[in-house]
Amino acid sequence: MADQNESTPAQEQAAAQDPAAQKNAQLLALLHRLFGADAFTDVEEPYGLLTATTTREQIHGIIEGLQKDEELQLNFLTTMCGMHWPEKKDQELGIVYHLHSLTQNIRLRLKIFFPIADPVAPTLTDLYSAANWMEREAFDFYGIIFPGHPNLMRILNVEDMDYHPMRKEYALEDGTREDKTDLFFGR
Amino acid sequence: MAVNDTLEGTHKIIESAREQQPNLNPLAPTVNDFNQELTTLNLGPTHPATHGIFQNILQMDGERIISGVPTIGYIHRAFEKIAERRPFYQITTLTDRMNYCSSPINNFGWHMTVEKLLGVEVPKRAQYIRVILMELARITDHLICNGILGVDTGAFTGFLYLMDEREKVYEIYEELCGARLTTNMGRVGGMERDLSDVAIAKLRAWLKTFPAVMAEFEKMFNRNRIFMDRVVDVGGISAERALNYGFTGPNLRAAGVDYDVRVMNPYSSYQDFEFEIPVGTKGDTYDRFMVRNEEIWQSLRIITQALENLPEGPYHADAPHFYLPPKQAVYQNMEALIYHFKIVMGEIDAPVGEVYHSVEGGNGELGFYLVSDGGRTPYRLHFRRPCFIYYQAYTEMVVGQTLSDAIVTLSSMNVIAGELDA
């Protein structure tokens, strides 16, 4: 019965108190084992969800590895979306991936950041069919280019739009301004 | 025997068409193998059978669909952008305009996300009330989907039966918040008001009468020859493909995967209730219909349990910084007036952080990814809208089938345009 993998009573107690933290620790160990500790920066657990930042060169390999990993089977791309942080030098644009393993019930959030002057990220459409429209949405809103995407065109906005509206430089106008009255509103 | 032969023949046609599918390319061939010209058919944007404003450009060989290109975005209202300059309460009204067939689920999902960010603990009674209302919303969502599926196969009676029941549920909403469709009865930290005696009486009365109507509806459809001919083996998708496409909710469960957010990541006391997750086998239109029917019964079970075990106590958290005070208190109490003002004007900053919270919406996993930079509004808010995720599989599901099959497939997928485009 003296199995190396057998957890100590203290560990069991900790797991019983916070199973999410235990799962995150196991997942992080797996990530480090598969891809090396250098691949991830800014590892944290906001509100119990393991979050890590990696690079756009590595992201495709990491997600593919996690999807094919027999133990984890990270087989579900919950969602992905673009982000814009104008004040982060050379890291202005980002993509956030939410992944989920339905067999283990483990969620993982991965992020990549890259300069807005070079808005290119690898496509995941070869791994998940779900990524097709999500990437089109990220392209539409933030102008992120996904080389290899089968049909990278705008999805929610009109084709002839010449900007990417979710970027922070396009601020919404102030709803309380008074110089613009529409007398015929609500007729 | 004859029926089986026909089905087998249909399968073969579907398989061969899928193999030849020219990768959903709008520039697909314009003639078929016999040099006959193919037809390009615009299904939508405003076709009565598309149930919303979205377009499918289908290429047809006779009545068979060869390929298709879905086009969406006709009612895109930039909710994610608008949310970036709205305080948290004002975003509630954006959420219930997404899946307007089950607004309370969207509202409470958003409120729970904010509660997670702010660290607000919701009392048990409020959680149970939310469960009751969310299950009512799920029932109305499934009722309209299945009722409309009946209409699309030519059976109008079932729709009328079910709409009557939906109205009764809306009367319960009306009792709680005054609104029927775009409800707004939740608050960050609990409910706006308690379940009134009238609302409970209405709910109990409805719980008594509804099962008979539902049973009659099922009797009309479940083994109906005409209905089954139209929906069995139509618009099917395998479990593997469904997972790869990111399906959730009844559409995924119809394919045989028992993934349900309520069970896997329980929220709002769902772990206290006993219910089952109905699953299908083939993921076809009939399975989706049956899964939704069965879920309605399971939701009724949950509502009954929640109503019987409704805990006593407050219906909102004691969190004056975040919980919008009841109107009566605002009129009579200076502190309440101040907090009401500060909350409505968004003068209370949220903590820095990012949070993802998901609920089981009428259509599947409805997720909210909220990034806060410590200001009064979200820095970034992304809605994981189940319709948006699974509608892209539509063309793959209907290629090789006929136009009438495409109609019932679309209707059984329950694509809500408000959620699709957001």
Coordinates of C-alpha atoms in Angstrom, one line a residue:
Chain A
M1 CA 0.0 0.0 0.0
A2 CA 3.0 2.3 0.3
D3 CA 2.4 4.0 -2.9
Q4 CA 4.5 7.0 -3.8
N5 CA 1.5 8.8 -5.2
E6 CA -0.5 8.3 -2.0
S7 CA -1.2 11.6 -0.4
T8 CA -0.5 12.3 3.2
P9 CA -3.4 13.0 5.6
A10 CA -2.4 16.6 5.7
Q11 CA -2.6 16.9 1.9
E12 CA -5.9 15.1 1.9
Q13 CA -7.2 17.6 4.5
A14 CA -5.9 20.5 2.4
A15 CA -7.6 19.0 -0.6
A16 CA -10.9 18.6 1.2
Q17 CA -10.7 22.2 2.3
D18 CA -9.9 23.6 -1.0
P19 CA -10.2 21.0 -3.9
A20 CA -9.8 23.8 -6.5
A21 CA -6.4 24.8 -5.1
Q22 CA -5.3 21.2 -5.1
K23 CA -6.4 20.7 -8.7
N24 CA -4.6 23.9 -9.8
A25 CA -1.4 22.8 -8.1
Q26 CA -1.6 19.5 -10.0
L27 CA -2.3 21.2 -13.3
L28 CA 0.5 23.7 -12.8
A29 CA 2.9 20.8 -12.1
L30 CA 1.7 19.1 -15.3
L31 CA 2.2 22.3 -17.3
H32 CA 5.7 22.7 -16.0
R33 CA 6.5 19.0 -16.6
L34 CA 5.2 19.1 -20.2
F35 CA 6.5 22.5 -21.4
G36 CA 9.1 23.6 -18.8
A37 CA 8.7 26.2 -16.1
D38 CA 10.1 28.9 -18.4
A39 CA 7.2 28.7 -20.8
F40 CA 4.9 30.4 -18.3
T41 CA 5.0 33.8 -16.6
D42 CA 2.6 35.6 -14.3
V43 CA 1.1 32.4 -12.9
E44 CA -1.7 33.3 -10.5
E45 CA -5.1 32.0 -9.4
P46 CA -7.7 34.8 -9.5
Y47 CA -10.9 33.6 -8.0
G48 CA -9.7 30.0 -8.2
L49 CA -9.0 29.8 -11.9
L50 CA -5.4 29.0 -12.8
T51 CA -4.1 31.7 -15.1
A52 CA -0.8 31.8 -16.9
T53 CA 0.8 34.0 -19.6
T54 CA 2.9 32.5 -22.3
T55 CA 4.2 33.6 -25.7
R56 CA 2.5 33.5 -29.1
E57 CA 5.3 31.3 -30.4
Q58 CA 4.5 28.6 -27.8
I59 CA 0.7 28.9 -27.4
H60 CA -0.3 26.6 -30.3
G61 CA 2.1 23.9 -29.1
I62 CA 0.9 24.2 -25.5
I63 CA -2.7 24.0 -26.3
E64 CA -2.1 21.1 -28.7
G65 CA -0.1 19.3 -26.1
L66 CA -2.7 19.8 -23.5
Q67 CA -5.5 18.6 -25.8
K68 CA -3.6 15.5 -26.7
D69 CA -2.4 14.8 -23.2
E70 CA -4.1 11.5 -22.1
E71 CA -4.2 12.4 -18.5
L72 CA -5.7 15.9 -18.8
Q73 CA -7.7 15.8 -22.1
L74 CA -8.2 19.5 -22.3
N75 CA -10.7 18.9 -25.0
F76 CA -13.0 21.9 -24.8
L77 CA -12.3 25.5 -25.9
T78 CA -14.7 27.4 -23.8
T79 CA -14.0 30.8 -25.2
M80 CA -11.2 33.1 -26.5
C81 CA -11.2 36.8 -26.8
G82 CA -8.9 39.7 -27.6
M83 CA -7.8 42.4 -25.3
H84 CA -6.2 45.8 -25.6
W85 CA -3.9 47.4 -23.0
P86 CA -2.6 50.6 -24.7
E87 CA -0.2 51.5 -21.9
K88 CA 1.7 48.2 -22.0
K89 CA 4.6 48.9 -24.3
D90 CA 5.0 46.2 -27.0
Q91 CA 2.4 44.1 -25.2
E92 CA -0.6 46.1 -26.3
L93 CA -2.8 43.4 -27.8
G94 CA -3.6 40.1 -26.1
I95 CA -5.7 37.0 -26.5
V96 CA -7.2 35.2 -23.5
Y97 CA -8.0 31.5 -23.9
H98 CA -10.4 29.7 -21.6
L99 CA -9.9 25.9 -21.8
H100 CA -11.8 23.2 -20.0
S101 CA -11.2 19.5 -19.5
L102 CA -14.6 17.9 -19.3
T103 CA -13.3 14.6 -18.1
Q104 CA -11.3 16.1 -15.2
N105 CA -13.4 19.2 -14.7
I106 CA -10.3 21.4 -14.8
R107 CA -10.4 24.9 -16.2
L108 CA -7.4 26.8 -17.4
R109 CA -6.9 30.4 -18.6
L110 CA -4.0 31.1 -20.9
K111 CA -2.9 34.5 -22.2
I112 CA -0.6 35.8 -24.8
F113 CA 0.4 39.4 -25.4
F114 CA 2.1 40.9 -28.5
P115 CA 2.8 44.4 -30.0
I116 CA 0.0 46.2 -31.8
A117 CA 2.4 46.9 -34.6
D118 CA 2.6 43.2 -35.3
P119 CA -0.9 41.9 -34.5
V120 CA -0.4 38.3 -35.5
A121 CA -1.3 35.2 -33.5
P122 CA -1.4 31.5 -34.4
T123 CA -4.7 30.1 -35.4
L124 CA -6.3 27.3 -33.4
T125 CA -8.7 26.2 -36.1
D126 CA -6.7 23.1 -36.8
L127 CA -7.3 22.0 -33.1
Y128 CA -10.8 23.3 -32.4
S129 CA -13.5 24.0 -34.9
A130 CA -14.9 26.4 -32.3
A131 CA -11.9 28.7 -32.8
N132 CA -13.1 29.6 -36.3
W133 CA -15.7 32.2 -35.4
M134 CA -13.9 33.2 -32.2
E135 CA -10.9 34.2 -34.2
R136 CA -13.0 36.0 -36.7
E137 CA -14.5 37.9 -33.8
A138 CA -11.0 38.8 -32.4
F139 CA -10.0 40.0 -35.9
D140 CA -13.2 42.0 -36.3
F141 CA -12.9 43.7 -32.9
Y142 CA -9.1 44.1 -32.4
G143 CA -7.6 43.5 -35.8
I144 CA -5.6 40.5 -34.8
I145 CA -4.5 38.5 -37.8
F146 CA -4.5 34.7 -37.7
P147 CA -2.3 33.3 -40.5
G148 CA -3.7 30.0 -41.7
H149 CA -7.3 30.8 -40.7
P150 CA -9.6 29.4 -43.5
N151 CA -11.9 32.4 -43.7
L152 CA -10.6 35.4 -41.8
M153 CA -13.2 38.1 -42.4
R154 CA -15.3 40.3 -40.3
I155 CA -18.1 38.5 -38.6
L156 CA -20.3 41.0 -36.6
N157 CA -19.5 44.3 -38.3
V158 CA -19.8 45.3 -41.9
E159 CA -17.0 44.3 -44.3
D160 CA -16.1 47.8 -45.4
M161 CA -15.4 49.1 -41.9
D162 CA -11.8 50.4 -41.8
Y163 CA -11.1 50.2 -38.1
H164 CA -11.3 47.7 -35.3
P165 CA -13.8 49.1 -32.9
M166 CA -13.0 47.4 -29.6
R167 CA -9.6 49.0 -29.4
K168 CA -9.3 51.5 -26.7
E169 CA -8.6 54.5 -28.9
Y170 CA -12.2 54.4 -30.1
A171 CA -14.0 55.6 -27.0
L172 CA -17.7 55.5 -26.8
E173 CA -19.2 59.0 -26.7
D174 CA -20.4 60.3 -23.4
G175 CA -24.1 59.4 -23.0
T176 CA -24.7 62.5 -20.9
R177 CA -23.6 65.1 -23.4
E178 CA -26.1 67.9 -24.0
D179 CA -24.9 69.4 -27.3
K180 CA -26.5 66.6 -29.2
T181 CA -30.2 66.5 -28.7
D182 CA -32.5 64.3 -30.7
L183 CA -35.8 66.0 -30.6
F184 CA -37.5 63.3 -32.5
F185 CA -36.2 60.4 -30.4
G186 CA -39.0 58.2 -29.0
R187 CA -41.8 59.5 -31.2
Chain B
M1 CA -38.8 -2.3 -43.9
A2 CA -39.6 0.4 -46.4
V3 CA -38.9 3.1 -43.9
N4 CA -35.6 1.6 -43.0
D5 CA -34.6 1.5 -46.6
T6 CA -35.4 5.1 -47.0
L7 CA -33.5 6.1 -44.0
E8 CA -30.5 4.1 -45.2
G9 CA -30.7 5.8 -48.5
T10 CA -30.9 9.2 -46.8
H11 CA -27.8 8.4 -44.8
K12 CA -25.9 7.5 -47.9
I13 CA -26.8 10.7 -49.6
I14 CA -25.8 12.7 -46.6
E15 CA -22.5 10.9 -46.3
S16 CA -21.6 11.4 -49.9
A17 CA -22.6 15.0 -49.9
R18 CA -20.5 15.6 -46.8
E19 CA -17.5 14.0 -48.4
Q20 CA -17.8 16.2 -51.4
Q21 CA -18.5 19.3 -49.3
P22 CA -16.2 22.0 -50.8
N23 CA -15.1 23.3 -47.5
L24 CA -18.0 25.8 -47.1
N25 CA -16.4 27.8 -49.9
P26 CA -18.6 30.5 -51.3
L27 CA -16.9 29.9 -54.7
A28 CA -17.9 26.3 -54.8
P29 CA -18.7 24.7 -58.2
T30 CA -21.8 26.0 -59.9
V31 CA -22.8 22.8 -61.7
N32 CA -23.5 19.3 -60.4
D33 CA -22.1 16.0 -61.8
F34 CA -24.7 16.0 -64.6
N35 CA -23.8 19.5 -65.7
Q36 CA -27.0 20.9 -64.2
E37 CA -26.8 24.3 -62.8
L38 CA -26.8 24.6 -59.0
T39 CA -29.0 27.1 -57.2
T40 CA -27.8 29.7 -54.8
L41 CA -30.5 30.2 -52.2
N42 CA -30.6 33.0 -49.6
L43 CA -32.3 31.5 -46.5
G44 CA -32.8 34.7 -44.5
P45 CA -31.9 37.3 -43.3
T46 CA -35.6 37.9 -42.7
H47 CA -37.2 34.5 -43.4
P48 CA -40.0 33.5 -41.0
A49 CA -38.3 30.1 -40.5
T50 CA -34.9 31.5 -39.5
H51 CA -36.4 32.7 -36.2
G52 CA -34.2 35.8 -36.2
I53 CA -32.1 37.9 -38.4
F54 CA -29.3 35.9 -39.8
Q55 CA -28.6 34.6 -43.3
N56 CA -27.6 31.3 -44.8
I57 CA -26.4 31.4 -48.3
L58 CA -27.0 27.8 -49.4
Q59 CA -25.9 26.1 -52.6
M60 CA -28.6 23.7 -53.7
D61 CA -28.6 20.8 -56.1
G62 CA -32.3 20.5 -56.6
E63 CA -33.5 20.2 -53.0
R64 CA -30.2 19.0 -51.6
I65 CA -27.9 21.4 -49.8
I66 CA -24.4 21.2 -51.2
S67 CA -22.7 23.8 -49.1
G68 CA -23.6 26.8 -47.1
V69 CA -22.2 30.0 -45.7
P70 CA -23.8 31.5 -42.6
T71 CA -23.7 35.3 -42.3
I72 CA -24.5 36.9 -39.0
G73 CA -24.2 40.3 -37.3
Y74 CA -27.4 41.9 -38.5
I75 CA -28.4 42.9 -35.0
H76 CA -25.0 43.4 -33.6
R77 CA -25.3 46.0 -30.9
A78 CA -21.7 46.1 -29.6
F79 CA -22.7 45.0 -26.1
E80 CA -19.1 44.3 -25.1
K81 CA -18.0 47.8 -26.1
I82 CA -21.0 49.5 -24.5
A83 CA -20.3 47.6 -21.3
E84 CA -16.9 49.2 -21.0
R85 CA -18.4 52.5 -20.0
R86 CA -21.3 51.3 -17.9
P87 CA -21.4 50.7 -14.1
F88 CA -22.2 47.1 -13.2
Y89 CA -25.9 47.6 -12.6
Q90 CA -26.4 49.1 -16.0
I91 CA -24.9 46.1 -17.7
T92 CA -27.8 44.0 -16.4
T93 CA -30.0 45.5 -19.0
L94 CA -27.6 44.4 -21.7
T95 CA -27.6 40.8 -20.6
D96 CA -31.3 40.2 -20.7
R97 CA -31.4 41.4 -24.3
M98 CA -29.1 38.6 -25.3
N99 CA -31.2 35.4 -24.8
Y100 CA -34.5 37.1 -24.3
C101 CA -36.3 33.8 -24.0
S102 CA -34.7 33.2 -20.7
S103 CA -33.7 36.7 -19.4
P104 CA -33.5 35.8 -15.7
I105 CA -30.7 33.3 -16.3
N106 CA -28.7 36.0 -18.1
N107 CA -29.4 38.6 -15.4
F108 CA -28.5 36.3 -12.5
G109 CA -25.4 35.0 -14.3
W110 CA -24.2 38.5 -14.6
H111 CA -25.0 39.3 -11.0
M112 CA -23.2 36.2 -9.8
T113 CA -20.1 37.2 -11.8
V114 CA -20.1 40.6 -10.1
E115 CA -20.6 39.0 -6.7
K116 CA -17.7 36.7 -7.4
L117 CA -15.5 39.8 -8.2
L118 CA -16.7 41.7 -5.2
G119 CA -16.7 38.8 -2.8
V120 CA -20.3 39.2 -1.8
E121 CA -21.9 36.2 -0.1
V122 CA -25.6 35.7 -1.1
P123 CA -27.9 34.3 1.6
K124 CA -29.5 30.9 1.1
R125 CA -33.0 32.2 0.6
A126 CA -31.9 34.4 -2.3
Q127 CA -30.0 31.6 -3.9
Y128 CA -33.1 29.4 -3.8
I129 CA -35.3 32.1 -5.2
R130 CA -32.8 32.5 -8.0
V131 CA -32.9 28.8 -8.7
I132 CA -36.7 28.8 -8.9
L133 CA -36.6 31.7 -11.3
M134 CA -33.7 30.4 -13.4
E135 CA -35.5 27.1 -13.8
L136 CA -38.7 28.8 -14.7
A137 CA -36.7 30.7 -17.4
R138 CA -35.2 27.5 -18.7
I139 CA -38.7 26.0 -19.0
T140 CA -40.0 29.0 -21.0
D141 CA -36.9 28.9 -23.2
H142 CA -37.5 25.2 -23.9
L143 CA -41.2 25.7 -24.4
I144 CA -40.8 28.3 -27.1
C145 CA -38.1 26.2 -28.8
N146 CA -40.1 23.0 -28.9
G147 CA -43.3 24.8 -29.6
I148 CA -41.7 26.5 -32.6
L149 CA -40.2 23.3 -33.8
G150 CA -43.8 22.0 -33.9
V151 CA -44.8 25.0 -36.0
D152 CA -42.0 24.4 -38.4
T153 CA -43.1 20.9 -39.0
G154 CA -46.7 22.1 -39.6
A155 CA -48.2 21.6 -36.2
F156 CA -49.6 24.8 -34.7
T157 CA -51.7 23.5 -31.9
G158 CA -48.8 22.5 -29.6
F159 CA -47.3 26.0 -29.9
L160 CA -50.6 27.5 -28.8
Y161 CA -50.8 25.1 -25.8
L162 CA -47.3 26.0 -24.7
M163 CA -47.5 29.8 -25.3
D164 CA -50.4 29.8 -22.9
E165 CA -48.2 28.3 -20.2
R166 CA -45.4 30.7 -21.0
E167 CA -47.7 33.6 -20.4
K168 CA -48.5 32.2 -17.0
V169 CA -44.8 32.1 -16.1
Y170 CA -44.5 35.7 -17.3
E171 CA -47.3 36.6 -14.9
I172 CA -45.1 35.3 -12.1
Y173 CA -42.3 37.5 -13.3
E174 CA -44.6 40.4 -13.6
E175 CA -45.6 39.9 -10.0
L176 CA -42.0 40.0 -8.9
C177 CA -40.7 42.9 -11.0
G178 CA -43.4 44.4 -13.2
A179 CA -41.7 43.3 -16.4
R180 CA -42.4 40.2 -18.5
L181 CA -39.7 39.8 -21.1
T182 CA -36.7 41.8 -20.1
T183 CA -36.9 41.1 -16.4
N184 CA -34.6 42.8 -14.0
M185 CA -35.5 41.4 -10.6
G186 CA -32.0 40.4 -9.4
R187 CA -29.6 42.6 -7.7
V188 CA -25.9 42.2 -6.9
G189 CA -26.2 40.4 -3.6
G190 CA -29.6 38.9 -3.9
M191 CA -33.0 39.8 -5.1
E192 CA -34.7 43.1 -5.5
R193 CA -37.6 41.9 -3.4
D194 CA -38.8 38.8 -1.7
L195 CA -41.1 36.2 -3.3
S196 CA -44.5 37.7 -2.4
D197 CA -47.4 35.5 -1.3
V198 CA -49.2 36.2 -4.6
A199 CA -46.2 35.1 -6.6
I200 CA -45.9 31.9 -4.5
A201 CA -49.7 31.3 -5.0
K202 CA -49.4 31.8 -8.7
L203 CA -46.4 29.5 -8.9
R204 CA -48.1 26.8 -6.9
A205 CA -51.2 27.0 -9.1
W206 CA -49.0 26.8 -12.2
L207 CA -47.1 23.8 -10.9
K208 CA -50.4 22.0 -10.4
T209 CA -51.8 22.7 -13.9
F210 CA -48.7 22.7 -16.1
P211 CA -47.7 19.0 -16.0
A212 CA -51.0 18.0 -17.6
V213 CA -50.5 20.4 -20.4
M214 CA -46.9 19.3 -20.9
A215 CA -47.9 15.7 -20.9
E216 CA -50.5 16.4 -23.5
F217 CA -48.0 18.2 -25.6
E218 CA -45.6 15.3 -25.4
K219 CA -48.4 12.9 -26.3
M220 CA -49.1 15.0 -29.4
F221 CA -45.5 14.9 -30.6
N222 CA -43.2 12.3 -29.1
R223 CA -44.5 9.3 -31.1
N224 CA -46.3 11.2 -33.8
R225 CA -45.6 9.6 -37.2
I226 CA -45.5 12.8 -39.2
F227 CA -43.4 14.6 -36.7
M228 CA -40.9 11.7 -36.4
D229 CA -40.5 11.4 -40.2
R230 CA -39.5 15.1 -40.2
V231 CA -37.0 15.1 -37.4
V232 CA -35.5 11.6 -36.8
D233 CA -32.0 11.5 -38.3
V234 CA -32.2 15.1 -39.4
G235 CA -29.4 17.5 -38.7
G236 CA -27.4 15.1 -36.6
I237 CA -23.9 15.8 -35.2
S238 CA -21.6 13.3 -33.4
A239 CA -20.5 13.9 -29.8
E240 CA -16.9 14.3 -30.9
R241 CA -17.7 17.0 -33.5
A242 CA -20.1 18.7 -31.1
L243 CA -17.3 18.9 -28.4
N244 CA -14.8 20.2 -31.0
Y245 CA -17.3 22.9 -32.0
G246 CA -17.7 23.8 -28.3
F247 CA -21.4 22.8 -28.0
T248 CA -23.0 23.0 -24.6
G249 CA -26.4 22.7 -23.2
P250 CA -29.2 20.6 -24.7
N251 CA -27.5 20.5 -28.1
L252 CA -24.5 18.8 -26.7
R253 CA -26.5 16.6 -24.4
A254 CA -28.5 15.4 -27.3
A255 CA -25.3 14.1 -28.8
G256 CA -24.7 12.0 -25.7
V257 CA -22.4 14.1 -23.5
D258 CA -23.8 14.7 -20.1
Y259 CA -22.1 18.1 -19.5
D260 CA -24.1 20.4 -17.4
V261 CA -22.7 23.5 -15.7
R262 CA -25.2 23.1 -12.9
V263 CA -23.7 19.7 -11.9
M264 CA -20.1 20.2 -12.9
N265 CA -19.5 23.6 -11.4
P266 CA -22.6 24.2 -9.1
Y267 CA -23.6 27.7 -8.4
S268 CA -26.4 29.2 -6.4
S269 CA -27.0 26.1 -4.3
Y270 CA -27.7 23.7 -7.3
Q271 CA -25.8 21.1 -5.3
D272 CA -28.8 20.9 -2.9
F273 CA -31.2 19.6 -5.4
E274 CA -31.7 16.2 -7.0
F275 CA -32.2 16.1 -10.7
E276 CA -31.0 14.1 -13.7
I277 CA -29.2 15.2 -16.8
P278 CA -31.1 13.8 -19.8
V279 CA -28.9 12.8 -22.7
G280 CA -29.6 11.6 -26.3
T281 CA -27.7 9.2 -28.5
K282 CA -27.5 10.6 -32.0
G283 CA -27.6 14.3 -31.6
D284 CA -30.3 14.7 -34.2
T285 CA -33.3 17.0 -34.2
Y286 CA -35.5 14.5 -32.5
D287 CA -32.9 14.0 -29.7
R288 CA -32.7 17.7 -29.2
F289 CA -36.4 17.9 -28.9
M290 CA -36.6 15.1 -26.5
V291 CA -33.8 16.3 -24.3
R292 CA -35.5 19.7 -24.0
N293 CA -38.8 18.0 -23.1
E294 CA -37.1 15.9 -20.4
E295 CA -35.2 19.0 -19.1
I296 CA -38.5 20.7 -18.5
W297 CA -39.6 17.9 -16.2
Q298 CA -36.3 18.0 -14.4
S299 CA -36.6 21.8 -14.0
L300 CA -40.1 21.2 -12.5
R301 CA -38.5 18.8 -10.0
I302 CA -35.9 21.4 -9.0
I303 CA -38.6 24.1 -8.6
T304 CA -40.7 21.9 -6.5
Q305 CA -37.8 21.0 -4.2
A306 CA -36.7 24.6 -3.9
L307 CA -40.2 25.8 -3.1
E308 CA -40.7 23.1 -0.5
N309 CA -37.3 23.8 1.2
L310 CA -37.3 27.5 0.8
P311 CA -35.2 28.7 3.7
E312 CA -36.3 31.6 5.9
G313 CA -34.1 34.6 6.2
P314 CA -33.1 37.7 4.3
Y315 CA -33.5 37.8 0.5
H316 CA -30.3 39.9 -0.1
A317 CA -26.9 40.2 1.3
D318 CA -26.0 42.8 3.9
A319 CA -23.7 44.6 1.5
P320 CA -24.8 48.2 1.4
H321 CA -21.9 49.2 -0.9
F322 CA -23.1 47.0 -3.6
Y323 CA -26.7 46.0 -3.0
L324 CA -29.1 48.5 -4.5
P325 CA -31.4 49.3 -1.6
P326 CA -35.1 48.6 -1.9
K327 CA -37.1 51.6 -3.2
Q328 CA -39.1 52.0 0.1
A329 CA -35.9 52.4 2.0
V330 CA -34.6 55.0 -0.4
Y331 CA -37.6 57.1 0.3
Q332 CA -37.3 56.8 4.1
N333 CA -33.7 56.3 5.0
M334 CA -30.9 58.7 4.4
E335 CA -28.2 56.1 4.2
A336 CA -30.1 54.1 1.7
L337 CA -30.6 57.2 -0.4
I338 CA -26.8 57.9 -0.4
Y339 CA -25.9 54.4 -1.3
H340 CA -28.6 54.2 -4.0
F341 CA -27.1 57.4 -5.5
K342 CA -23.5 56.2 -5.2
I343 CA -24.3 52.8 -6.7
V344 CA -26.4 54.1 -9.6
M345 CA -23.9 56.7 -10.5
G346 CA -21.2 54.1 -10.3
E347 CA -19.1 55.9 -7.8
I348 CA -18.0 52.7 -5.9
D349 CA -14.9 51.2 -7.4
A350 CA -14.6 47.5 -7.9
P351 CA -11.4 45.6 -6.9
V352 CA -8.8 44.9 -9.5
G353 CA -9.1 41.4 -10.8
E354 CA -10.4 39.1 -13.5
V355 CA -13.2 36.6 -13.1
Y356 CA -14.9 34.0 -15.3
H357 CA -18.2 32.8 -14.2
S358 CA -20.6 30.6 -16.1
V359 CA -24.1 29.4 -15.7
E360 CA -26.2 26.9 -17.5
G361 CA -28.3 29.1 -19.8
G362 CA -31.2 27.9 -21.8
N363 CA -28.9 27.1 -24.7
G364 CA -25.8 26.0 -22.8
E365 CA -22.9 27.4 -20.9
L366 CA -23.3 31.2 -20.7
G367 CA -20.1 32.6 -19.5
F368 CA -19.0 36.1 -18.4
Y369 CA -15.3 37.0 -18.5
L370 CA -14.9 40.2 -16.6
V371 CA -11.6 42.1 -16.3
S372 CA -11.6 44.9 -13.8
D373 CA -8.8 47.5 -13.5
G374 CA -10.2 48.9 -10.3
G375 CA -12.5 51.4 -12.0
R376 CA -16.3 51.9 -11.9
T377 CA -16.8 50.0 -15.1
P378 CA -15.3 46.8 -16.5
Y379 CA -12.1 47.2 -18.4
R380 CA -13.1 44.3 -20.6
L381 CA -16.2 42.2 -20.6
H382 CA -16.6 39.2 -22.9
F383 CA -19.7 37.2 -23.1
R384 CA -19.4 33.5 -23.9
R385 CA -22.6 33.2 -25.8
P386 CA -23.6 29.6 -26.5
C387 CA -25.5 30.5 -29.7
F388 CA -22.5 32.2 -31.2
I389 CA -20.4 29.1 -30.4
Y390 CA -22.6 26.5 -31.9
Y391 CA -24.3 28.2 -34.8
Q392 CA -21.1 27.9 -36.9
A393 CA -21.7 24.1 -36.9
Y394 CA -25.0 24.6 -38.6
T395 CA -23.9 24.3 -42.2
E396 CA -21.9 21.1 -41.4
M397 CA -25.1 19.7 -39.9
V398 CA -27.3 20.4 -42.8
V399 CA -25.1 19.7 -45.8
G400 CA -26.5 16.7 -47.8
Q401 CA -29.9 17.2 -46.4
T402 CA -33.0 18.9 -47.9
L403 CA -34.1 22.5 -47.4
S404 CA -37.0 21.4 -45.2
D405 CA -34.5 19.5 -43.0
A406 CA -32.4 22.6 -42.7
I407 CA -35.5 24.5 -41.3
V408 CA -36.2 22.0 -38.5
T409 CA -32.5 21.7 -37.7
L410 CA -32.2 25.4 -37.3
S411 CA -35.3 25.5 -35.2
S412 CA -34.3 22.7 -32.9
M413 CA -30.8 24.3 -32.3
N414 CA -32.6 27.2 -30.7
V415 CA -30.5 30.0 -32.2
I416 CA -31.5 33.2 -30.6
A417 CA -30.3 36.1 -32.7
G418 CA -29.9 38.5 -29.8
E419 CA -27.4 36.2 -28.2
L420 CA -25.8 35.2 -31.5
D421 CA -24.9 38.8 -32.4
A422 CA -24.8 40.5 -29.0

